[in-house]
């Protein structure tokens, strides 16, 4: 199979049909298209329309993901601004870890709620709530209060990634999804750079009433709350309800994604799709463990990069500024990988390739002596390459999962793996191992090497499955149109015409 993702023009422009009654529980887009087709709406696609959608939807998604990453990692900057001085032993580790406990517990619940409620409103309310919680950090004067706020922050931030994956799948085709996912996920790098600059600025703010780290949390909390309220009103729940599109544009937007064969939205929760995901889908558990193992590195980078750099002997201000190139590495790795995938495919190869620099980074930190500060600093920077693999997993989920319930639950499972990895990451850096943390560095090398091996195994599983379906199709007399199947809310296993990209 050619792994380059291409769009068949005849599939995109296919005229919708009124579907049989037995598919009445199909995708919401199916009903909309049937109604508009009867009204005689022209469904010709338009590049201008795609630009219009990009300009309306992408800035919101990028802004949400920027704030999501920056807000949860403010703890990293606050650590060198004085917050850590009030903690002892492994209490800082625990505060970093407890965020992902809330995230993990909330993930399956939020996956269900996303399907039941309007997704634009749902994500907007969650952004508003976590903005309030970020501001509440400034009032925390004890280890217990910080633990409570952090776990609640994890609960509300749990909705972000799965919501954005579903929204991306509603509006763009598979190759377009890779690039759009890369754009909003690259805001992690932008947030790392901006976070360093903002932290540096607030370190020079003097107040007798509040510590500078408290002012930092108040400022970011208020900003996030405003963005959350704006999201409620500006982000449409789906193409059918988008007020910035007329009826012809709505139909064209839906027809544009028909070729994905993954549907747009379905509010009916279907338990059999969850069962298929957990017990029948061969991709489920390799993807789960790839995400888990890779995110151990992310947990280390998110919570301990400033502390690792501080062990090199730099001042607090310089430690903050020196973290900026980490953001550049994340941006380059994310944009480069996702744009290559959009052009030539090969998701599984890219997962392996993007992990190798982080293995090298951990090896530099482990192998170089204390006198090689520049080399060890580059090691910290390179650790930021592996977490950039996550948007590849996100786009894999969106492109290779059909059935709305199944897709929502696969995203939830991915984020649960994300949580477990991030729970483990901070705990690798035990206070008793300071300042070298050699055990943590060895663990990172082992886990990321396992990611590379699993990526090749996942590719082979996908190749075998596509070949099996090709053989089935060769002897099949099924005359149903693939385009007609797009909005029936069939799973990728039920729809034997579905082919996986790898």
CSV table of C-alpha atoms in Angstrom, one decimal:
chain,number,residue,atom,x,y,z
A,1,UNK,CA,0.0,0.0,0.0
A,2,UNK,CA,1.2,3.5,-0.8
A,3,UNK,CA,1.3,5.2,2.6
A,4,UNK,CA,1.1,8.7,1.1
A,5,UNK,CA,-2.3,10.1,2.0
A,6,UNK,CA,-4.2,11.3,-1.0
A,7,UNK,CA,-7.7,12.5,-1.6
A,8,UNK,CA,-9.8,11.1,-4.4
A,9,UNK,CA,-11.6,14.1,-6.0
A,10,UNK,CA,-14.6,12.0,-7.0
A,11,UNK,CA,-15.0,10.9,-3.4
A,12,UNK,CA,-15.0,14.4,-2.1
A,13,UNK,CA,-17.5,15.7,-4.6
A,14,UNK,CA,-19.8,12.7,-4.4
A,15,UNK,CA,-23.5,13.6,-4.3
A,16,UNK,CA,-25.2,12.5,-1.0
A,17,UNK,CA,-28.1,10.1,-1.1
A,18,UNK,CA,-31.0,9.6,1.2
A,19,UNK,CA,-30.0,6.6,3.2
A,20,UNK,CA,-32.1,3.6,4.2
A,21,UNK,CA,-34.1,3.6,7.4
A,22,UNK,CA,-31.9,1.0,8.9
A,23,UNK,CA,-29.1,3.6,9.2
A,24,UNK,CA,-31.3,6.1,11.1
A,25,UNK,CA,-28.8,6.0,13.9
A,26,UNK,CA,-26.0,7.2,11.6
A,27,UNK,CA,-23.9,10.3,11.8
A,28,UNK,CA,-25.5,13.8,12.3
A,29,UNK,CA,-24.0,14.9,9.1
A,30,UNK,CA,-25.9,12.3,7.2
A,31,UNK,CA,-29.3,13.8,8.2
A,32,UNK,CA,-28.1,17.3,7.4
A,33,UNK,CA,-26.9,16.4,3.9
A,34,UNK,CA,-30.1,14.6,3.1
A,35,UNK,CA,-32.1,17.6,4.0
A,36,UNK,CA,-29.9,20.1,2.1
A,37,UNK,CA,-29.7,17.8,-0.9
A,38,UNK,CA,-33.5,17.9,-1.2
A,39,UNK,CA,-33.3,21.7,-1.0
A,40,UNK,CA,-31.0,21.7,-4.0
A,41,UNK,CA,-27.9,23.1,-2.3
A,42,UNK,CA,-24.7,23.2,-4.4
A,43,UNK,CA,-22.0,21.1,-2.7
A,44,UNK,CA,-18.9,22.2,-4.7
A,45,UNK,CA,-15.9,22.5,-2.5
A,46,UNK,CA,-13.9,25.7,-2.4
A,47,UNK,CA,-10.3,26.5,-1.3
A,48,UNK,CA,-11.7,29.9,-0.1
A,49,UNK,CA,-14.0,28.0,2.2
A,50,UNK,CA,-11.2,26.0,3.7
A,51,UNK,CA,-9.3,29.2,4.3
A,52,UNK,CA,-12.3,30.6,5.9
A,53,UNK,CA,-12.6,27.6,8.2
A,54,UNK,CA,-8.9,27.7,9.0
A,55,UNK,CA,-9.0,31.4,10.0
A,56,UNK,CA,-12.0,30.8,12.3
A,57,UNK,CA,-11.3,27.5,13.9
A,58,UNK,CA,-7.5,27.1,14.1
A,59,UNK,CA,-6.7,30.3,16.1
A,60,UNK,CA,-9.2,29.1,18.8
A,61,UNK,CA,-7.7,25.6,18.9
A,62,UNK,CA,-4.2,26.9,19.0
A,63,UNK,CA,-5.0,29.4,21.7
A,64,UNK,CA,-6.6,26.7,23.9
A,65,UNK,CA,-3.7,24.3,23.6
A,66,UNK,CA,-1.2,27.1,24.2
A,67,UNK,CA,-2.9,27.9,27.5
A,68,UNK,CA,-3.5,24.3,28.4
A,69,UNK,CA,0.2,23.5,28.3
A,70,UNK,CA,1.4,26.8,29.8
A,71,UNK,CA,-1.0,26.8,32.7
A,72,UNK,CA,-0.2,23.2,33.7
A,73,UNK,CA,3.6,23.9,33.5
A,74,UNK,CA,3.6,27.2,35.4
A,75,UNK,CA,4.6,25.0,38.3
A,76,UNK,CA,7.9,24.4,36.6
A,77,UNK,CA,8.6,28.1,36.4
A,78,UNK,CA,7.2,28.8,39.9
A,79,UNK,CA,9.7,26.2,41.3
A,80,UNK,CA,12.7,28.5,40.5
A,81,UNK,CA,10.7,31.6,41.5
A,82,UNK,CA,10.4,30.4,45.1
A,83,UNK,CA,7.4,28.1,45.3
A,84,UNK,CA,9.7,25.1,45.9
A,85,UNK,CA,11.3,26.7,48.9
A,86,UNK,CA,8.0,26.1,50.8
A,87,UNK,CA,8.1,22.4,50.1
A,88,UNK,CA,10.3,19.6,51.4
A,89,UNK,CA,11.4,16.1,50.3
A,90,UNK,CA,9.4,14.7,47.4
A,91,UNK,CA,6.4,17.1,47.9
A,92,UNK,CA,7.2,18.9,44.7
A,93,UNK,CA,7.3,15.6,42.8
A,94,UNK,CA,3.9,14.8,44.3
A,95,UNK,CA,2.4,18.1,43.3
A,96,UNK,CA,3.6,17.5,39.7
A,97,UNK,CA,2.2,14.0,39.7
A,98,UNK,CA,-1.2,14.6,41.3
A,99,UNK,CA,-2.3,16.8,38.3
A,100,UNK,CA,-2.3,13.6,36.2
A,101,UNK,CA,-4.2,11.7,38.8
A,102,UNK,CA,-7.1,14.1,38.2
A,103,UNK,CA,-6.5,14.0,34.5
A,104,UNK,CA,-6.6,10.2,34.5
A,105,UNK,CA,-9.7,9.8,36.6
A,106,UNK,CA,-11.6,12.5,34.5
A,107,UNK,CA,-10.6,11.2,31.0
A,108,UNK,CA,-13.2,8.5,30.5
A,109,UNK,CA,-15.9,10.7,32.0
A,110,UNK,CA,-15.0,13.6,29.8
A,111,UNK,CA,-15.0,11.4,26.7
A,112,UNK,CA,-18.6,10.4,27.5
A,113,UNK,CA,-19.6,14.0,28.2
A,114,UNK,CA,-18.1,15.2,25.0
A,115,UNK,CA,-20.3,12.9,23.0
A,116,UNK,CA,-23.5,13.9,25.0
A,117,UNK,CA,-23.1,17.7,25.0
A,118,UNK,CA,-22.2,20.3,22.4
A,119,UNK,CA,-18.5,20.1,22.2
A,120,UNK,CA,-17.7,23.8,21.6
A,121,UNK,CA,-19.6,24.8,24.7
A,122,UNK,CA,-18.2,21.9,26.7
A,123,UNK,CA,-14.6,22.8,26.0
A,124,UNK,CA,-15.3,26.5,26.6
A,125,UNK,CA,-16.7,25.8,30.1
A,126,UNK,CA,-13.8,23.6,30.9
A,127,UNK,CA,-11.3,26.3,29.9
A,128,UNK,CA,-13.1,28.8,32.0
A,129,UNK,CA,-13.0,26.5,35.1
A,130,UNK,CA,-9.4,25.7,34.8
A,131,UNK,CA,-8.6,29.4,34.4
A,132,UNK,CA,-10.2,30.1,37.7
A,133,UNK,CA,-8.2,27.2,39.3
A,134,UNK,CA,-4.9,28.6,37.9
A,135,UNK,CA,-5.7,31.9,39.7
A,136,UNK,CA,-6.4,29.9,42.8
A,137,UNK,CA,-2.8,28.7,43.0
A,138,UNK,CA,-1.9,32.2,44.2
A,139,UNK,CA,-4.0,31.6,47.4
A,140,UNK,CA,-2.3,28.3,48.2
A,141,UNK,CA,-0.1,28.5,51.3
A,142,UNK,CA,0.4,24.8,52.0
A,143,UNK,CA,1.3,21.5,50.4
A,144,UNK,CA,-2.3,20.3,51.0
A,145,UNK,CA,-4.0,23.2,49.2
A,146,UNK,CA,-1.6,22.9,46.3
A,147,UNK,CA,-2.4,19.2,46.0
A,148,UNK,CA,-6.2,20.0,45.9
A,149,UNK,CA,-5.9,22.7,43.3
A,150,UNK,CA,-3.6,20.6,41.1
A,151,UNK,CA,-5.9,17.6,41.0
A,152,UNK,CA,-8.9,19.8,40.1
A,153,UNK,CA,-6.8,21.5,37.4
A,154,UNK,CA,-6.1,18.0,35.9
A,155,UNK,CA,-9.9,17.2,35.9
A,156,UNK,CA,-10.8,20.2,33.8
A,157,UNK,CA,-7.7,20.1,31.5
A,158,UNK,CA,-8.6,16.5,30.7
A,159,UNK,CA,-11.1,17.6,28.1
A,160,UNK,CA,-8.7,19.6,25.9
A,161,UNK,CA,-6.8,17.1,23.7
A,162,UNK,CA,-9.7,14.7,23.0
A,163,UNK,CA,-12.0,17.6,22.2
A,164,UNK,CA,-9.4,19.1,19.8
A,165,UNK,CA,-8.9,15.8,18.1
A,166,UNK,CA,-12.6,15.3,17.5
A,167,UNK,CA,-13.0,18.9,16.3
A,168,UNK,CA,-10.1,18.5,13.9
A,169,UNK,CA,-11.7,15.4,12.5
A,170,UNK,CA,-15.0,17.3,11.9
A,171,UNK,CA,-13.4,19.9,9.6
A,172,UNK,CA,-10.5,18.5,7.7
A,173,UNK,CA,-9.4,15.5,5.6
A,174,UNK,CA,-6.8,13.0,6.8
A,175,UNK,CA,-3.7,14.8,5.3
A,176,UNK,CA,-5.1,18.1,6.5
A,177,UNK,CA,-5.7,16.8,10.0
A,178,UNK,CA,-2.0,15.9,10.3
A,179,UNK,CA,-0.9,19.4,9.6
A,180,UNK,CA,-3.6,21.1,11.6
A,181,UNK,CA,-3.0,18.9,14.6
A,182,UNK,CA,0.7,19.7,14.2
A,183,UNK,CA,-0.1,23.4,14.3
A,184,UNK,CA,-2.2,23.4,17.5
A,185,UNK,CA,0.1,20.9,19.2
A,186,UNK,CA,3.1,23.0,18.3
A,187,UNK,CA,1.8,25.6,20.7
A,188,UNK,CA,3.5,23.5,23.4
A,189,UNK,CA,6.8,24.9,22.0
A,190,UNK,CA,5.4,28.4,21.8
A,191,UNK,CA,4.2,28.0,25.4
A,192,UNK,CA,7.7,26.9,26.5
A,193,UNK,CA,9.2,30.0,25.0
A,194,UNK,CA,6.5,32.3,26.2
A,195,UNK,CA,6.5,30.7,29.6
A,196,UNK,CA,10.2,31.3,30.0
A,197,UNK,CA,9.8,35.0,28.9
A,198,UNK,CA,6.8,35.6,31.2
A,199,UNK,CA,8.5,33.9,34.1
A,200,UNK,CA,11.6,36.0,33.6
A,201,UNK,CA,9.5,39.1,33.5
A,202,UNK,CA,7.6,38.3,36.7
A,203,UNK,CA,10.8,37.5,38.5
A,204,UNK,CA,11.6,41.2,38.3
A,205,UNK,CA,8.2,42.2,39.7
A,206,UNK,CA,8.4,43.2,43.4
A,207,UNK,CA,5.4,43.3,45.7
A,208,UNK,CA,5.1,43.4,49.4
A,209,UNK,CA,1.7,41.7,49.3
A,210,UNK,CA,2.3,38.8,46.9
A,211,UNK,CA,5.3,36.8,45.9
A,212,UNK,CA,6.2,37.1,42.2
A,213,UNK,CA,5.1,33.5,41.5
A,214,UNK,CA,1.7,34.2,43.0
A,215,UNK,CA,1.3,37.2,40.6
A,216,UNK,CA,2.3,34.9,37.7
A,217,UNK,CA,-0.6,32.5,38.6
A,218,UNK,CA,-3.1,35.3,39.0
A,219,UNK,CA,-2.2,36.9,35.6
A,220,UNK,CA,-2.4,33.6,33.7
A,221,UNK,CA,-5.6,32.5,35.5
A,222,UNK,CA,-7.4,35.7,34.5
A,223,UNK,CA,-6.2,35.5,30.9
A,224,UNK,CA,-7.3,31.8,30.6
A,225,UNK,CA,-10.8,32.6,32.1
A,226,UNK,CA,-11.4,35.3,29.5
A,227,UNK,CA,-10.3,33.0,26.7
A,228,UNK,CA,-12.7,30.3,28.0
A,229,UNK,CA,-15.7,32.6,28.0
A,230,UNK,CA,-14.9,33.7,24.5
A,231,UNK,CA,-14.6,30.0,23.4
A,232,UNK,CA,-18.1,29.3,24.5
A,233,UNK,CA,-19.5,31.9,22.1
A,234,UNK,CA,-17.0,31.6,19.2
A,235,UNK,CA,-16.2,27.9,18.7
A,236,UNK,CA,-19.0,26.1,16.8
A,237,UNK,CA,-20.1,22.6,18.0
A,238,UNK,CA,-19.9,21.2,14.4
A,239,UNK,CA,-20.0,22.3,10.8
A,240,UNK,CA,-23.8,22.0,10.8
A,241,UNK,CA,-24.2,24.6,13.6
A,242,UNK,CA,-21.4,27.0,12.4
A,243,UNK,CA,-23.0,30.5,12.3
A,244,UNK,CA,-20.1,31.8,10.2
A,245,UNK,CA,-21.1,29.5,7.3
A,246,UNK,CA,-24.2,29.7,5.1
A,247,UNK,CA,-26.1,26.5,4.2
A,248,UNK,CA,-24.1,25.9,1.0
A,249,UNK,CA,-20.8,26.3,2.8
A,250,UNK,CA,-21.9,23.9,5.5
A,251,UNK,CA,-22.8,21.2,3.0
A,252,UNK,CA,-19.5,21.8,1.2
A,253,UNK,CA,-17.6,21.5,4.5
A,254,UNK,CA,-19.3,18.2,5.3
A,255,UNK,CA,-18.8,16.8,1.8
A,256,UNK,CA,-15.1,17.7,2.0
A,257,UNK,CA,-14.6,15.3,4.9
A,258,UNK,CA,-16.8,12.5,3.5
A,259,UNK,CA,-13.6,10.8,2.0
A,260,UNK,CA,-12.3,10.2,5.6
A,261,UNK,CA,-15.0,7.5,6.1
A,262,UNK,CA,-15.0,8.5,9.8
A,263,UNK,CA,-18.2,10.7,10.0
A,264,UNK,CA,-18.6,14.0,11.8
A,265,UNK,CA,-20.6,13.7,14.9
A,266,UNK,CA,-23.1,11.2,16.6
A,267,UNK,CA,-24.6,11.9,20.0
A,268,UNK,CA,-25.7,8.2,20.6
A,269,UNK,CA,-23.3,6.4,22.8
A,270,UNK,CA,-22.7,2.8,21.4
A,271,UNK,CA,-21.2,0.4,24.0
A,272,UNK,CA,-20.4,-2.2,21.3
A,273,UNK,CA,-17.9,0.3,19.8
A,274,UNK,CA,-16.1,0.6,23.1
A,275,UNK,CA,-16.0,-3.3,23.3
A,276,UNK,CA,-14.5,-3.4,19.8
A,277,UNK,CA,-11.8,-0.9,20.8
A,278,UNK,CA,-10.8,-2.8,23.9
A,279,UNK,CA,-11.0,-6.4,22.7
A,280,UNK,CA,-11.0,-6.6,18.9
A,281,UNK,CA,-8.9,-3.8,17.6
A,282,UNK,CA,-5.2,-4.8,17.0
A,283,UNK,CA,-3.9,-1.3,17.2
A,284,UNK,CA,-5.3,-0.4,20.6
A,285,UNK,CA,-2.7,-1.7,23.0
A,286,UNK,CA,0.4,-1.0,20.9
A,287,UNK,CA,-0.7,2.6,20.6
A,288,UNK,CA,-1.5,2.7,24.3
A,289,UNK,CA,2.0,1.6,25.3
A,290,UNK,CA,3.8,3.7,22.7
A,291,UNK,CA,2.0,6.7,24.3
A,292,UNK,CA,2.6,5.7,27.9
A,293,UNK,CA,6.3,5.1,27.4
A,294,UNK,CA,6.9,8.2,25.4
A,295,UNK,CA,5.1,10.4,27.9
A,296,UNK,CA,7.4,9.3,30.7
A,297,UNK,CA,9.9,11.6,29.0
A,298,UNK,CA,7.2,14.3,28.8
A,299,UNK,CA,6.5,14.1,32.5
A,300,UNK,CA,10.2,14.5,33.2
A,301,UNK,CA,10.6,17.5,30.8
A,302,UNK,CA,7.4,19.3,32.0
A,303,UNK,CA,8.3,19.2,35.7
A,304,UNK,CA,12.0,18.9,36.0
A,305,UNK,CA,13.7,20.7,33.1
A,306,UNK,CA,14.3,23.9,35.1
A,307,UNK,CA,15.5,21.9,38.1
A,308,UNK,CA,17.9,19.8,35.9
A,309,UNK,CA,19.3,23.0,34.3
A,310,UNK,CA,19.6,24.6,37.7
A,311,UNK,CA,22.0,21.8,38.8
A,312,UNK,CA,24.4,23.1,36.1
A,313,UNK,CA,25.1,26.1,38.3
A,314,UNK,CA,23.0,28.8,36.6
A,315,UNK,CA,21.1,31.6,38.4
A,316,UNK,CA,17.3,31.5,38.7
A,317,UNK,CA,16.9,34.1,35.9
A,318,UNK,CA,19.4,32.4,33.6
A,319,UNK,CA,17.8,29.0,34.2
A,320,UNK,CA,14.5,30.4,33.1
A,321,UNK,CA,15.8,32.0,29.9
A,322,UNK,CA,17.9,29.0,29.0
A,323,UNK,CA,14.8,26.9,28.8
A,324,UNK,CA,13.6,28.8,25.7
A,325,UNK,CA,15.4,26.6,23.1
A,326,UNK,CA,13.5,23.7,24.5
A,327,UNK,CA,10.4,25.3,23.0
A,328,UNK,CA,12.2,25.7,19.6
A,329,UNK,CA,13.1,22.0,19.5
A,330,UNK,CA,9.4,21.1,20.3
A,331,UNK,CA,8.1,23.4,17.5
A,332,UNK,CA,10.6,22.2,14.9
A,333,UNK,CA,10.0,18.5,15.8
A,334,UNK,CA,6.2,18.9,15.8
A,335,UNK,CA,5.8,21.0,12.6
A,336,UNK,CA,8.4,19.0,10.7
A,337,UNK,CA,7.0,15.6,11.6
A,338,UNK,CA,3.3,16.5,11.0
A,339,UNK,CA,4.0,18.3,7.7
A,340,UNK,CA,6.0,15.4,6.4
A,341,UNK,CA,3.2,13.0,7.4
A,342,UNK,CA,0.7,15.1,5.5
A,343,UNK,CA,3.0,15.0,2.4
A,344,UNK,CA,4.3,11.4,2.4
A,345,UNK,CA,2.5,9.5,5.2
A,346,UNK,CA,4.7,7.0,7.2
A,347,UNK,CA,3.3,7.8,10.6
A,348,UNK,CA,4.9,4.8,12.2
A,349,UNK,CA,8.4,5.6,10.8
A,350,UNK,CA,8.0,9.2,12.0
A,351,UNK,CA,7.2,8.0,15.6
A,352,UNK,CA,10.5,6.1,15.6
A,353,UNK,CA,12.5,8.9,14.0
A,354,UNK,CA,11.3,11.6,16.3
A,355,UNK,CA,12.1,9.5,19.4
A,356,UNK,CA,15.8,9.0,18.5
A,357,UNK,CA,17.0,12.6,19.4
A,358,UNK,CA,15.5,12.2,22.9
A,359,UNK,CA,17.3,9.0,23.4
A,360,UNK,CA,20.5,10.8,22.5
A,361,UNK,CA,19.6,13.6,24.8
A,362,UNK,CA,19.2,11.3,27.8
A,363,UNK,CA,22.4,9.6,26.9
A,364,UNK,CA,24.3,12.9,26.9
A,365,UNK,CA,22.9,13.8,30.3
A,366,UNK,CA,24.0,10.4,31.6
A,367,UNK,CA,27.4,10.1,30.0
A,368,UNK,CA,28.8,13.6,30.1
A,369,UNK,CA,30.7,14.8,33.1
A,370,UNK,CA,29.8,17.9,35.1
A,371,UNK,CA,32.3,20.0,33.3
A,372,UNK,CA,30.5,19.5,30.0
A,373,UNK,CA,27.6,21.9,30.8
A,374,UNK,CA,26.9,22.9,27.2
A,375,UNK,CA,26.7,19.2,26.1
A,376,UNK,CA,24.4,18.4,29.0
A,377,UNK,CA,22.3,21.5,28.2
A,378,UNK,CA,21.8,20.2,24.6
A,379,UNK,CA,20.8,16.9,26.1
A,380,UNK,CA,17.9,18.7,28.0
A,381,UNK,CA,16.9,20.4,24.7
A,382,UNK,CA,16.8,17.1,22.8
A,383,UNK,CA,14.5,15.5,25.4
A,384,UNK,CA,11.8,17.8,23.9
A,385,UNK,CA,11.7,15.9,20.6
A,386,UNK,CA,10.0,12.7,21.8
A,387,UNK,CA,6.9,14.4,23.3
A,388,UNK,CA,6.3,15.9,19.8
A,389,UNK,CA,5.3,12.4,18.8
A,390,UNK,CA,2.0,12.9,20.5
A,391,UNK,CA,0.3,14.8,17.7
A,392,UNK,CA,1.2,11.9,15.4
A,393,UNK,CA,-0.7,9.6,17.7
A,394,UNK,CA,-3.6,12.1,17.8
A,395,UNK,CA,-3.8,12.2,14.0
A,396,UNK,CA,-3.4,8.4,13.9
A,397,UNK,CA,-6.5,8.1,16.1
A,398,UNK,CA,-8.5,10.5,14.0
A,399,UNK,CA,-7.5,9.0,10.6
A,400,UNK,CA,-7.6,5.4,11.6
A,401,UNK,CA,-10.7,5.2,13.8
A,402,UNK,CA,-14.3,5.2,12.5
A,403,UNK,CA,-17.4,5.2,14.7
A,404,UNK,CA,-17.9,8.3,16.8
A,405,UNK,CA,-18.1,6.4,20.2
A,406,UNK,CA,-15.0,4.4,19.3
A,407,UNK,CA,-13.1,7.4,18.2
A,408,UNK,CA,-14.0,9.3,21.3
A,409,UNK,CA,-13.0,6.4,23.5
A,410,UNK,CA,-9.7,5.8,21.7
A,411,UNK,CA,-8.8,9.4,22.3
A,412,UNK,CA,-9.7,8.9,26.0
A,413,UNK,CA,-7.6,5.8,26.2
A,414,UNK,CA,-4.7,7.6,24.6
A,415,UNK,CA,-5.0,10.4,27.1
A,416,UNK,CA,-5.1,7.9,29.9
A,417,UNK,CA,-1.8,6.4,28.7
A,418,UNK,CA,-0.6,10.0,28.5
A,419,UNK,CA,-1.5,10.5,32.1
A,420,UNK,CA,0.1,7.3,33.3
A,421,UNK,CA,3.3,8.2,31.6
A,422,UNK,CA,3.3,11.7,33.1
A,423,UNK,CA,2.5,10.2,36.5
A,424,UNK,CA,5.6,8.1,36.2
A,425,UNK,CA,7.9,10.8,34.8
A,426,UNK,CA,8.2,13.1,37.8
A,427,UNK,CA,8.6,10.1,40.2
A,428,UNK,CA,11.8,9.0,38.4
A,429,UNK,CA,13.5,12.1,39.9
A,430,UNK,CA,13.7,11.1,43.6
A,431,UNK,CA,15.3,13.6,46.0
A,432,UNK,CA,17.7,10.9,47.1
A,433,UNK,CA,19.1,10.7,43.6
A,434,UNK,CA,19.9,14.4,43.3
A,435,UNK,CA,21.7,16.1,41.7
A,436,UNK,CA,22.7,13.5,39.1
A,437,UNK,CA,19.4,11.6,38.8
A,438,UNK,CA,21.2,8.8,36.9
A,439,UNK,CA,18.5,6.2,37.6
A,440,UNK,CA,16.0,8.5,35.9
A,441,UNK,CA,18.2,9.0,32.8
A,442,UNK,CA,18.7,5.3,32.4
A,443,UNK,CA,15.0,4.7,32.6
A,444,UNK,CA,14.3,7.3,29.9
A,445,UNK,CA,16.8,5.6,27.5
A,446,UNK,CA,15.1,2.2,28.0
A,447,UNK,CA,11.5,3.4,27.7
A,448,UNK,CA,12.1,5.5,24.6
A,449,UNK,CA,14.0,2.7,22.9
A,450,UNK,CA,11.0,0.5,23.5
A,451,UNK,CA,8.9,3.2,21.7
A,452,UNK,CA,11.0,2.7,18.6
A,453,UNK,CA,10.5,-1.0,18.6
A,454,UNK,CA,6.7,-0.8,19.2
A,455,UNK,CA,6.4,1.7,16.3
A,456,UNK,CA,7.8,-0.8,13.9
A,457,UNK,CA,5.6,-3.6,15.3
A,458,UNK,CA,2.5,-1.3,14.9
A,459,UNK,CA,3.4,-0.6,11.3
A,460,UNK,CA,3.6,-4.3,10.5
A,461,UNK,CA,0.2,-5.0,12.1
A,462,UNK,CA,-1.4,-2.3,10.0
A,463,UNK,CA,0.2,-3.6,6.8
A,464,UNK,CA,-1.1,-7.1,7.4
A,465,UNK,CA,-4.6,-5.8,8.2
A,466,UNK,CA,-4.7,-3.7,5.0
A,467,UNK,CA,-3.5,-6.7,2.9
A,468,UNK,CA,-6.1,-8.9,4.4
A,469,UNK,CA,-8.8,-6.4,3.5
A,470,UNK,CA,-7.5,-6.1,-0.1
A,471,UNK,CA,-7.8,-9.9,-0.5
A,472,UNK,CA,-11.3,-9.8,0.9
A,473,UNK,CA,-12.3,-7.0,-1.5
A,474,UNK,CA,-10.9,-8.7,-4.5
A,475,UNK,CA,-13.4,-11.5,-4.1
A,476,UNK,CA,-16.3,-9.4,-3.0
A,477,UNK,CA,-19.4,-8.4,-5.0
A,478,UNK,CA,-20.4,-5.6,-2.7
A,479,UNK,CA,-21.6,-2.7,-4.8
A,480,UNK,CA,-22.2,-0.2,-2.0
A,481,UNK,CA,-20.5,3.1,-2.5
A,482,UNK,CA,-17.6,3.9,0.0
A,483,UNK,CA,-18.9,7.4,0.1
A,484,UNK,CA,-22.3,6.3,1.1
A,485,UNK,CA,-20.8,4.4,4.1
A,486,UNK,CA,-19.0,7.5,5.3
A,487,UNK,CA,-21.8,8.9,7.6
A,488,UNK,CA,-23.4,5.6,8.7
A,489,UNK,CA,-21.3,5.6,11.9
A,490,UNK,CA,-19.8,2.2,11.1
A,491,UNK,CA,-16.5,1.4,12.8
A,492,UNK,CA,-13.3,0.8,10.9
A,493,UNK,CA,-13.6,-2.9,11.6
A,494,UNK,CA,-17.3,-3.0,10.4
A,495,UNK,CA,-16.5,-1.1,7.2
A,496,UNK,CA,-14.3,-3.5,5.3
A,497,UNK,CA,-13.6,-0.8,2.7
A,498,UNK,CA,-11.8,1.2,5.3
A,499,UNK,CA,-8.0,1.3,4.9
A,500,UNK,CA,-5.5,2.3,7.6
A,501,UNK,CA,-2.8,4.8,7.1
A,502,UNK,CA,0.5,4.0,8.7
